[in-house]
XYZ file of C-alpha atoms in Angstrom:
666
model
C -57.516 16.501 69.361
C -60.037 14.793 71.494
C -61.105 11.482 69.878
C -64.453 9.866 70.700
C -64.374 6.298 71.667
C -65.959 5.184 68.369
C -63.130 7.231 66.431
C -60.269 5.830 68.600
C -61.529 2.172 68.703
C -62.387 2.198 64.900
C -58.965 3.783 64.171
C -57.179 1.048 66.080
C -59.095 -1.626 64.593
C -58.213 -0.254 61.144
C -54.567 -0.303 61.901
C -54.617 -3.892 63.257
C -56.577 -5.093 60.091
C -54.120 -3.258 57.766
C -51.368 -4.979 59.548
C -53.046 -8.393 59.125
C -53.895 -7.816 55.443
C -50.492 -6.016 54.576
C -48.230 -8.964 53.633
C -51.141 -10.539 51.501
C -51.390 -7.315 49.200
C -48.652 -8.175 47.033
C -49.883 -11.715 46.384
C -53.252 -10.806 45.130
C -54.053 -8.895 41.986
C -53.281 -5.275 41.716
C -56.962 -4.272 41.294
C -57.936 -6.252 44.444
C -55.176 -4.615 46.667
C -56.218 -1.252 45.474
C -59.739 -2.066 46.368
C -59.048 -3.274 49.823
C -57.062 -0.171 50.623
C -59.645 2.024 49.256
C -62.383 0.287 51.458
C -60.208 0.592 54.533
C -59.460 4.192 53.948
C -63.241 4.978 53.237
C -63.927 3.415 56.711
C -61.256 5.500 58.262
C -62.784 8.664 56.685
C -66.231 7.770 57.838
C -65.119 7.322 61.437
C -63.027 10.560 61.537
C -66.043 12.689 59.952
C -68.499 10.707 62.114
C -70.721 9.982 59.077
C -73.206 6.953 59.037
C -72.113 3.666 57.366
C -73.032 3.147 53.876
C -76.178 1.274 52.703
C -75.863 -2.640 52.574
C -77.075 -2.415 48.970
C -73.771 -0.547 48.139
C -71.736 -3.098 49.903
C -73.614 -6.011 48.314
C -72.962 -4.371 44.740
C -69.300 -4.113 45.596
C -69.085 -7.701 46.845
C -70.781 -9.162 43.809
C -68.448 -7.072 41.492
C -65.490 -8.289 43.497
C -66.560 -11.806 42.970
C -67.000 -11.390 39.250
C -63.599 -9.845 38.967
C -62.064 -12.535 40.890
C -63.713 -15.306 38.773
C -62.262 -13.523 35.628
C -58.857 -13.053 37.080
C -58.393 -16.459 38.678
C -60.830 -18.602 36.705
C -62.272 -20.118 39.901
C -63.755 -18.719 43.174
C -62.714 -21.729 45.391
C -58.730 -21.744 45.462
C -55.827 -20.494 47.374
C -55.130 -17.217 45.569
C -58.929 -16.476 44.767
C -59.944 -17.309 48.228
C -57.222 -15.012 49.587
C -58.552 -12.303 47.170
C -62.084 -12.409 48.321
C -61.197 -12.833 52.159
C -59.101 -9.543 52.050
C -62.016 -7.751 50.135
C -64.724 -9.034 52.364
C -62.833 -8.180 55.530
C -62.577 -4.551 54.303
C -66.330 -4.651 53.406
C -67.147 -6.027 56.807
C -65.696 -3.084 58.440
C -68.229 -0.941 56.641
C -71.174 -2.677 58.134
C -70.109 -3.145 61.858
C -73.345 -2.295 63.499
C -73.029 -4.630 66.451
C -70.527 -6.538 68.646
C -71.138 -9.891 66.605
C -70.074 -7.855 63.355
C -66.955 -7.030 65.002
C -66.353 -10.630 65.996
C -66.529 -11.508 62.433
C -63.814 -9.051 61.598
C -61.772 -10.474 64.383
C -61.974 -14.023 63.147
C -61.302 -13.011 59.488
C -58.216 -11.263 60.807
C -57.072 -14.285 62.636
C -57.672 -16.294 59.522
C -55.460 -13.952 57.444
C -52.664 -14.204 59.974
C -52.869 -18.003 59.793
C -52.841 -17.974 56.000
C -49.445 -16.266 56.047
C -47.900 -19.410 57.038
C -48.955 -21.026 53.709
C -46.270 -18.942 52.027
C -43.621 -18.535 54.598
C -42.533 -19.808 57.992
C -39.634 -17.612 58.669
C -38.591 -15.948 61.787
C -40.072 -12.415 60.662
C -43.507 -13.983 59.880
C -43.550 -15.453 63.455
C -42.704 -11.807 64.945
C -45.398 -10.394 62.610
C -48.011 -13.009 63.638
C -47.158 -12.370 67.221
C -47.714 -8.519 66.965
C -50.846 -9.091 64.809
C -52.450 -11.509 67.128
C -51.638 -9.164 70.148
C -53.447 -6.281 68.198
C -56.491 -8.368 67.471
C -56.766 -9.558 70.895
C -56.619 -5.942 72.061
C -59.347 -4.832 69.819
C -61.361 -7.898 71.110
C -60.756 -6.862 74.611
C -62.000 -3.444 73.868
C -65.188 -4.837 72.308
C -65.892 -6.698 75.438
C -65.701 -3.364 77.439
C -68.849 -1.520 76.003
C -69.125 1.252 78.756
C -67.027 4.214 79.395
C -63.727 4.824 77.554
C -61.402 2.229 78.687
C -57.711 2.817 78.051
C -55.916 1.065 75.119
C -53.044 0.538 77.615
C -55.385 -1.583 79.893
C -56.946 -3.541 76.876
C -53.353 -4.335 75.476
C -52.146 -5.473 78.858
C -55.151 -7.748 79.285
C -54.477 -8.981 75.811
C -50.817 -9.832 76.676
C -51.729 -11.385 79.955
C -54.166 -13.760 78.096
C -51.553 -14.666 75.628
C -49.062 -15.397 78.237
C -51.508 -17.572 79.948
C -51.859 -19.735 76.778
C -48.037 -19.955 76.087
C -47.451 -22.979 78.162
C -50.141 -24.904 76.489
C -48.965 -23.689 73.094
C -45.299 -24.787 74.010
C -46.614 -28.129 75.051
C -48.533 -28.909 71.955
C -45.612 -27.770 69.854
C -43.229 -30.155 71.800
C -45.623 -33.081 71.941
C -48.205 -32.926 69.096
C -47.368 -35.995 66.855
C -45.507 -35.125 63.712
C -47.264 -37.159 61.019
C -45.657 -36.057 57.751
C -44.190 -32.403 57.544
C -45.530 -30.127 60.054
C -44.651 -26.848 58.573
C -44.394 -27.564 54.871
C -47.510 -26.814 52.540
C -47.516 -28.270 49.228
C -47.487 -25.728 46.381
C -45.116 -23.415 44.711
C -44.471 -21.211 47.671
C -40.709 -21.157 47.282
C -39.077 -17.605 46.628
C -35.329 -18.624 46.861
C -32.937 -19.997 44.330
C -32.594 -21.156 40.677
C -35.297 -22.109 38.412
C -35.400 -25.148 36.095
C -34.865 -23.197 32.976
C -32.014 -20.680 32.106
C -32.012 -17.726 29.813
C -29.361 -14.867 29.416
C -29.667 -12.756 32.593
C -31.225 -15.230 34.878
C -28.314 -16.205 36.982
C -26.964 -12.646 37.084
C -30.280 -11.440 38.465
C -29.736 -14.066 41.222
C -26.186 -12.762 41.790
C -27.737 -9.426 43.121
C -29.640 -11.268 45.663
C -27.721 -11.741 49.007
C -30.406 -13.875 50.721
C -29.524 -17.222 52.001
C -30.325 -19.992 49.791
C -29.070 -22.889 51.897
C -26.683 -24.025 54.502
C -24.436 -27.018 54.536
C -22.646 -28.643 57.581
C -20.131 -31.527 57.559
C -21.193 -34.415 59.823
C -17.717 -36.183 59.515
C -14.646 -34.826 58.001
C -14.541 -31.267 56.540
C -16.236 -29.454 53.730
C -14.695 -29.045 50.510
C -12.722 -25.726 49.808
C -14.566 -22.938 48.158
C -13.019 -23.753 44.681
C -14.586 -27.201 44.843
C -17.645 -26.481 46.662
C -20.249 -27.055 43.996
C -23.989 -27.873 44.468
C -25.421 -29.566 41.472
C -28.779 -28.337 40.349
C -30.816 -28.697 37.076
C -28.993 -30.073 34.250
C -30.136 -28.400 30.983
C -29.680 -30.196 27.583
C -32.542 -29.022 25.364
C -31.923 -25.573 23.714
C -34.304 -23.583 21.453
C -31.784 -20.599 20.820
C -33.181 -18.613 23.709
C -33.759 -20.792 26.586
C -32.307 -23.910 28.181
C -34.421 -26.665 29.551
C -33.942 -30.261 31.001
C -33.998 -32.945 28.520
C -37.558 -33.874 27.467
C -36.948 -37.488 26.730
C -34.083 -38.714 29.109
C -32.590 -42.011 28.013
C -30.621 -43.894 30.843
C -27.384 -45.749 30.057
C -26.538 -48.617 32.068
C -23.104 -47.265 33.170
C -24.694 -43.822 34.300
C -22.592 -43.438 37.433
C -19.520 -45.065 38.729
C -18.233 -44.122 42.324
C -14.961 -44.832 43.881
C -13.025 -43.503 46.925
C -14.249 -42.083 50.186
C -17.516 -40.266 50.999
C -18.380 -36.971 52.920
C -21.304 -37.199 55.233
C -23.087 -33.795 55.411
C -26.419 -32.077 56.352
C -28.190 -29.503 54.116
C -30.643 -27.061 55.528
C -32.541 -25.478 52.480
C -34.773 -22.453 52.301
C -37.892 -22.791 50.160
C -37.097 -23.400 46.466
C -38.705 -22.691 43.203
C -37.680 -25.805 41.493
C -38.247 -29.531 41.980
C -34.419 -30.391 41.845
C -32.696 -30.867 45.092
C -29.241 -29.096 45.059
C -26.589 -31.412 46.576
C -22.874 -31.413 46.629
C -21.360 -33.174 43.853
C -21.462 -35.894 43.478
C -24.401 -37.748 45.162
C -24.539 -41.687 45.079
C -27.726 -43.103 43.333
C -28.435 -44.656 40.027
C -31.092 -43.298 37.728
C -34.408 -44.721 38.688
C -33.602 -45.006 42.462
C -35.851 -43.230 44.930
C -35.156 -41.347 48.100
C -37.809 -40.900 50.910
C -37.174 -37.338 52.425
C -39.522 -35.871 55.082
C -42.744 -36.792 53.333
C -41.464 -36.092 49.853
C -40.088 -38.981 47.684
C -37.238 -37.732 45.445
C -36.329 -39.620 42.066
C -33.034 -40.048 40.620
C -33.119 -38.844 36.839
C -31.019 -39.772 33.823
C -29.020 -36.553 34.308
C -28.065 -37.592 37.940
C -30.119 -35.134 39.945
C -32.749 -35.751 42.461
C -36.072 -34.570 41.499
C -39.343 -34.202 43.462
C -42.795 -34.368 42.193
C -43.584 -30.961 43.258
C -41.341 -27.693 43.909
C -39.646 -27.896 47.172
C -41.660 -24.906 48.710
C -40.880 -25.654 52.314
C -37.818 -25.587 54.529
C -35.984 -28.804 54.553
C -33.367 -30.322 56.588
C -31.535 -33.095 54.677
C -28.818 -35.585 55.550
C -26.734 -36.481 52.448
C -23.586 -38.184 51.360
C -21.257 -36.861 48.496
C -18.206 -38.562 46.718
C -15.077 -36.502 45.815
C -15.073 -35.529 42.043
C -11.815 -37.551 41.628
C -13.694 -40.583 42.465
C -16.595 -40.282 40.076
C -17.155 -41.235 36.384
C -20.683 -40.202 34.861
C -21.607 -42.310 31.844
C -22.312 -43.509 29.382
C -18.719 -44.264 28.707
C -19.383 -45.494 25.041
C -21.784 -43.930 22.500
C -25.221 -43.858 23.444
C -28.497 -42.674 22.028
C -28.906 -40.333 25.125
C -26.249 -38.227 23.500
C -28.135 -37.153 20.545
C -30.054 -34.351 22.597
C -26.528 -33.049 23.839
C -25.452 -32.528 20.224
C -28.596 -30.927 18.932
C -28.817 -27.268 17.962
C -31.628 -25.165 16.623
C -31.464 -24.561 12.955
C -30.509 -21.042 11.680
C -29.468 -19.853 15.079
C -25.950 -18.215 15.822
C -24.528 -18.858 12.347
C -21.150 -17.046 13.157
C -20.297 -19.062 16.165
C -21.177 -22.384 14.451
C -18.957 -21.428 11.531
C -16.114 -20.491 13.992
C -16.223 -23.603 16.022
C -16.033 -25.785 12.783
C -13.126 -23.788 11.445
C -11.455 -24.422 14.915
C -12.346 -27.960 14.873
C -10.455 -28.416 11.577
C -7.383 -26.814 13.069
C -7.306 -29.213 16.148
C -7.004 -33.006 16.589
C -9.264 -34.654 19.150
C -12.161 -33.526 21.328
C -10.133 -32.581 24.302
C -7.824 -30.499 22.278
C -10.853 -28.577 20.835
C -12.343 -28.060 24.262
C -8.822 -26.502 25.500
C -8.658 -24.353 22.448
C -12.094 -22.881 23.179
C -11.184 -22.190 26.730
C -7.857 -20.651 25.542
C -9.729 -18.365 23.326
C -11.801 -17.157 26.257
C -8.622 -16.373 28.112
C -6.943 -14.499 25.187
C -9.955 -12.719 23.781
C -10.880 -9.622 25.284
C -13.829 -11.089 27.209
C -15.012 -9.517 30.619
C -17.051 -10.732 33.605
C -19.795 -8.291 34.450
C -23.397 -8.403 35.890
C -24.527 -5.712 33.358
C -23.738 -6.821 29.867
C -26.753 -5.405 28.484
C -29.564 -7.440 26.542
C -28.488 -9.940 23.881
C -30.809 -10.995 21.233
C -33.067 -7.974 21.500
C -33.181 -7.361 17.742
C -32.041 -10.679 16.438
C -32.418 -14.297 17.357
C -28.540 -14.647 17.454
C -27.951 -13.588 21.012
C -24.973 -15.871 21.523
C -23.240 -14.607 18.289
C -23.626 -10.902 19.731
C -21.881 -12.080 22.878
C -19.269 -14.149 21.281
C -18.039 -11.726 18.645
C -19.325 -8.319 19.360
C -19.558 -7.164 23.025
C -17.900 -10.005 24.964
C -19.414 -9.056 28.232
C -21.325 -11.544 30.298
C -21.961 -13.486 33.248
C -21.483 -17.229 34.073
C -24.555 -18.214 31.978
C -23.435 -16.376 28.994
C -20.017 -18.262 29.000
C -21.602 -21.492 29.699
C -24.111 -21.247 26.985
C -21.667 -20.026 24.402
C -19.074 -22.713 25.259
C -21.768 -25.446 25.021
C -23.053 -24.274 21.561
C -19.489 -24.132 20.249
C -18.812 -27.819 21.424
C -22.014 -28.907 19.905
C -21.239 -27.131 16.633
C -17.953 -29.232 16.666
C -20.015 -32.537 17.247
C -19.050 -32.895 20.831
C -21.973 -33.577 23.203
C -22.201 -30.763 25.934
C -24.805 -29.463 28.214
C -25.280 -26.692 30.738
C -25.506 -27.409 34.594
C -26.674 -24.825 36.948
C -26.329 -24.734 40.852
C -24.317 -22.994 43.474
C -20.482 -22.533 43.448
C -18.539 -21.362 46.629
C -19.745 -20.179 49.975
C -19.137 -17.611 52.685
C -15.734 -17.668 54.277
C -16.954 -17.627 57.828
C -19.025 -20.464 59.148
C -22.032 -19.805 61.253
C -22.272 -22.184 64.073
C -20.467 -24.819 61.968
C -22.764 -24.147 58.999
C -21.486 -22.767 55.677
C -23.701 -20.251 54.308
C -24.674 -20.248 50.553
C -26.371 -17.465 49.184
C -28.304 -16.781 45.993
C -25.317 -14.602 44.921
C -23.293 -17.914 44.656
C -25.641 -19.167 42.005
C -23.484 -20.421 39.004
C -23.702 -22.024 35.592
C -20.873 -24.194 34.154
C -20.784 -26.994 31.522
C -20.285 -30.678 31.021
C -18.873 -32.246 27.845
C -18.539 -35.867 26.873
C -15.606 -37.927 26.005
C -15.418 -41.562 24.688
C -14.334 -43.877 27.530
C -14.296 -41.009 30.093
C -17.961 -39.907 30.136
C -19.167 -36.609 31.223
C -16.279 -34.125 32.180
C -16.796 -30.832 33.990
C -15.636 -27.519 32.228
C -16.075 -24.085 33.809
C -15.581 -21.461 31.034
C -16.195 -18.671 33.621
C -12.970 -19.746 35.322
C -11.031 -18.697 32.103
C -12.190 -15.150 32.160
C -12.667 -14.672 36.127
C -10.708 -17.207 37.832
C -11.198 -15.602 41.302
C -15.026 -16.376 40.854
C -14.151 -19.971 40.912
C -10.897 -20.383 42.722
C -12.117 -18.620 45.701
C -15.742 -19.167 45.433
C -16.375 -15.347 45.046
C -19.521 -13.597 43.694
C -19.633 -10.164 42.431
C -20.638 -7.515 44.830
C -24.085 -6.043 44.251
C -24.416 -2.306 43.990
C -24.787 -0.485 47.295
C -28.161 1.146 47.810
C -28.747 4.368 49.240
C -29.685 3.096 52.863
C -26.707 0.833 53.127
C -24.509 3.529 51.728
C -25.598 5.652 54.604
C -25.036 2.744 57.050
C -21.479 2.061 55.552
C -20.627 5.793 55.833
C -21.357 5.625 59.732
C -19.665 2.195 60.249
C -18.502 0.071 57.416
C -18.675 -3.189 59.414
C -22.266 -2.558 60.859
C -24.262 -3.836 57.990
C -22.370 -7.145 57.861
C -22.825 -7.594 61.610
C -26.363 -6.780 61.599
C -26.814 -9.274 58.665
C -24.865 -11.862 60.498
C -26.890 -11.476 63.480
C -30.025 -11.794 61.725
C -28.975 -14.797 59.931
C -27.713 -16.460 63.116
C -31.389 -15.790 64.588
C -32.814 -17.196 61.497
C -30.599 -20.396 61.763
C -31.647 -20.787 65.388
C -35.153 -20.486 64.272
C -34.931 -23.159 61.568
C -33.043 -25.630 63.865
C -35.198 -25.163 66.918
C -38.568 -24.504 65.424
C -38.993 -25.557 61.783
C -36.461 -28.313 62.111
C -38.412 -29.726 65.140
C -39.637 -33.018 63.859
C -40.285 -36.649 64.988
C -36.911 -37.587 65.689
C -36.462 -34.617 67.994
C -39.558 -35.586 69.656
C -38.142 -39.133 70.382
C -34.914 -37.623 71.657
C -37.014 -35.504 73.931
C -38.704 -38.630 75.327
C -35.502 -40.294 75.913
C -34.358 -37.226 78.203
C -37.617 -37.789 80.029
C -36.607 -41.319 80.970
C -38.241 -43.425 78.136
C -35.744 -46.085 76.859
C -37.112 -46.793 73.338
C -39.553 -44.004 72.640
C -42.406 -44.861 70.303
C -45.795 -43.473 69.493
C -47.375 -45.160 72.606
C -44.946 -43.286 74.917
C -45.487 -40.137 73.155
C -49.247 -40.532 73.669
C -48.737 -41.244 77.302
C -46.782 -38.137 77.766
C -49.447 -36.137 75.869
C -52.200 -37.733 78.273
C -50.278 -36.955 81.365
C -49.639 -33.337 80.210
C -53.310 -32.757 79.230
C -54.198 -34.199 82.661
C -51.801 -31.906 84.448
C -52.932 -28.909 82.225
C -56.613 -29.583 83.335
C -55.744 -29.884 86.941
C -53.664 -26.615 86.913
C -56.510 -24.959 85.091
C -59.069 -25.924 87.680
C -56.787 -24.861 90.395
C -56.220 -21.516 88.845
C -60.117 -21.089 88.316
C -60.329 -21.930 92.035
C -57.819 -19.062 92.959
C -59.522 -16.707 90.562
C -63.018 -17.353 92.205
C -61.586 -16.900 95.702
C -60.300 -13.553 94.152
C -63.754 -12.653 92.783
C -65.486 -13.682 95.951
C -63.424 -11.654 98.373
C -65.887 -8.742 98.851
C -68.901 -10.820 99.175
C -67.227 -12.887 101.901
C -66.117 -9.797 103.798
C -69.704 -8.284 103.460
C -71.148 -11.704 104.787
C -68.604 -11.440 107.739
C -69.685 -7.982 108.591
C -73.406 -8.832 108.362
C -72.885 -11.667 110.808
C -70.972 -9.590 113.248
C -73.795 -6.915 113.183
C -76.411 -9.551 113.761
C -74.467 -10.987 116.881
C -74.362 -7.573 118.237
C -78.165 -7.299 118.150
C -78.629 -4.926 115.062
C -81.144 -6.002 112.639
C -79.968 -5.254 109.071
C -81.003 -6.949 105.712
C -77.994 -9.039 104.251
C -78.700 -7.674 100.723
C -78.166 -4.005 101.350
C -74.863 -2.025 101.048
C -72.724 -0.830 104.043
C -74.271 2.690 103.680
C -77.738 1.285 104.430
C -76.326 -0.538 107.272
C -74.948 2.491 108.888
C -78.106 4.320 108.565
C -79.863 1.531 110.171
C -77.784 0.768 112.882
C -77.627 4.468 113.803
C -81.305 4.372 114.418
C -80.725 1.320 116.697
C -78.433 3.326 118.896
C -75.182 1.860 117.616
C -71.884 3.394 118.621
C -70.508 6.208 116.498
C -67.209 4.423 115.710
C -69.497 1.535 114.163
C -71.276 3.844 111.937
C -68.202 5.678 110.870
C -66.624 2.257 110.139
C -69.453 1.254 107.953
C -69.300 4.430 106.050
C -65.558 4.024 105.532
C -66.357 0.529 104.159
C -68.984 1.942 101.794
C -66.515 4.462 100.438
C -63.719 1.874 100.200
C -66.088 -0.714 98.195
C -68.168 1.829 95.987
C -66.431 5.191 96.262
C -64.755 6.856 93.145
C -61.210 5.449 94.160
C -62.523 1.738 94.352
C -60.753 -0.641 91.957
C -59.896 -4.324 92.037
C -56.227 -4.907 93.294
C -53.887 -6.059 90.841
C -50.562 -7.618 91.623
C -49.387 -9.526 94.760
C -48.129 -6.233 96.295
C -51.507 -4.512 95.989
C -53.341 -7.551 97.179
C -51.175 -7.623 100.223
C -51.776 -4.064 100.941
C -55.412 -4.690 100.664
C -55.333 -7.601 103.207
C -53.483 -5.265 105.628
C -56.050 -2.553 105.117
C -58.962 -4.928 105.688
C -57.398 -6.137 109.039
C -57.015 -2.788 110.195
C -60.619 -1.948 109.316
C -61.927 -4.924 111.096
C -60.024 -4.128 114.240
C -61.657 -0.514 114.112
C -65.074 -2.094 113.785
C -65.026 -4.582 116.593
C -63.036 -2.269 119.010
C -66.112 -0.733 120.910
C -65.431 2.448 122.808
């Protein structure tokens, strides 16, 4: 099919705009995504059928209706999500009123803006690749818009866009390396995290994460060795309040004086976290710090809570690199060590919920002596009863509010959150303070460049119970029914999908190898790009010869770099000017030679006119033929500017040969 230039350029621009809009379509409301796609399809159909663009009154009506729907949906028109919704729709509408190049420029700039806003949600490696591809496409469309005549090739425009981008890369790298890092460079406040646990827990929450094999965080020991998988626990939210369906952190935390007592050696390590959905920083048990203390971390101030977790004022929605310290569990006692008012919330249970388990626990308490004996009896019951560990236990509490009773007495199938919840309810029914702790347990067996990989599938829930004189003690009821989950840090394998099944049928190790390669690349990206901050800048200055780098030395390097960049830019412009002036200088030289020979020709005319005039002035035939050859070389159908050093070198040789033919008189 023979496409007109209008059809080809419009189709290409629609493809580029769709690429730029695509990642945002799942973030905006469904009606806005559908409207955007319909408008893009409408513009493509008009270009294909060579139909006129719609009236601006139609477009104005659609824009007003879209703004009204955005107002009803989001409540405001000025905001991140509402603004993104309107920009996507307005970009599609602008394509339907492109009557001039200035309209096309508006489309380009809106496209660049949408590409930039993707970094508000993610700064991963795939986003960087998608950005590079989208910018290349937009620049190619921009080059086409600057070539209004004829039908220039897409390949030529894409090559010119790539060349322009390559010329800007040195400046981009220099700005990346030297631009002062004042606060977090890449992080953007807001709930942008998409990985990991939340700060509440209901039946099914952790099992859903267990099907997610994405990386949640990485851990690397700075001195010593990391704990084995059976002791590799990252403490996350501590959940005390229970309404019968959902666990939440304590609403009114009360801090005992003896909250945390530490003994023994420490492990220094480093965390590399993916964006999280919660405000709690998961760290290896146990982290030093008394309740009320603060921790300044990369522009975020964390506060130590009464539950001994580090909490930020907002969700940790950016990639973080955290140096931390852990104390072995054997050297830790968590208070209070004596009865304290803060234990009331850890004994509370909602009224009229799960009566069978409460009665069972009270009967068992009457048969045992002491709190620890009761705890051991509950764990023994889990080992002996026909409980099973599964990701698909079904829905509990669907037809009654007694979901834990259904799990404990009826189906007895569940994941770690089922066992932890039932265990805590049983202990509270016996009057023993208990609470649920969520986090990550275990890690990948193989290290990646010294980093231990912790995935969402390692998400885990366990319990803590309180004993007088000993404080809070850890208990993992999941280990009673599935010891391999805890002892070796293993997670249940998620079901294999159709695509992965086909890959495994060809090569069983290919999927794991490809995933490991992708994660290694992502690790490099996070270390070298997302993790490049102020300390790395000063280390770079040390390599450049600065003994004690500071902001002044960084400013000096920036000034020198900008000066060198300006000098190189001016030199490059001079080189380009010489290239552009090649033919005018050649024609001036030819005109000067003709004048010296006594032939009168106007300097502003072309070689063809010179040949005609010197022929009337009895010039030799070789001179006339040389001028005609120069006319064909300069303005003939095969004339094109030389690109590349090889073609320029051949061009210079051709010029020297032509000049010899001109000045060599018969």
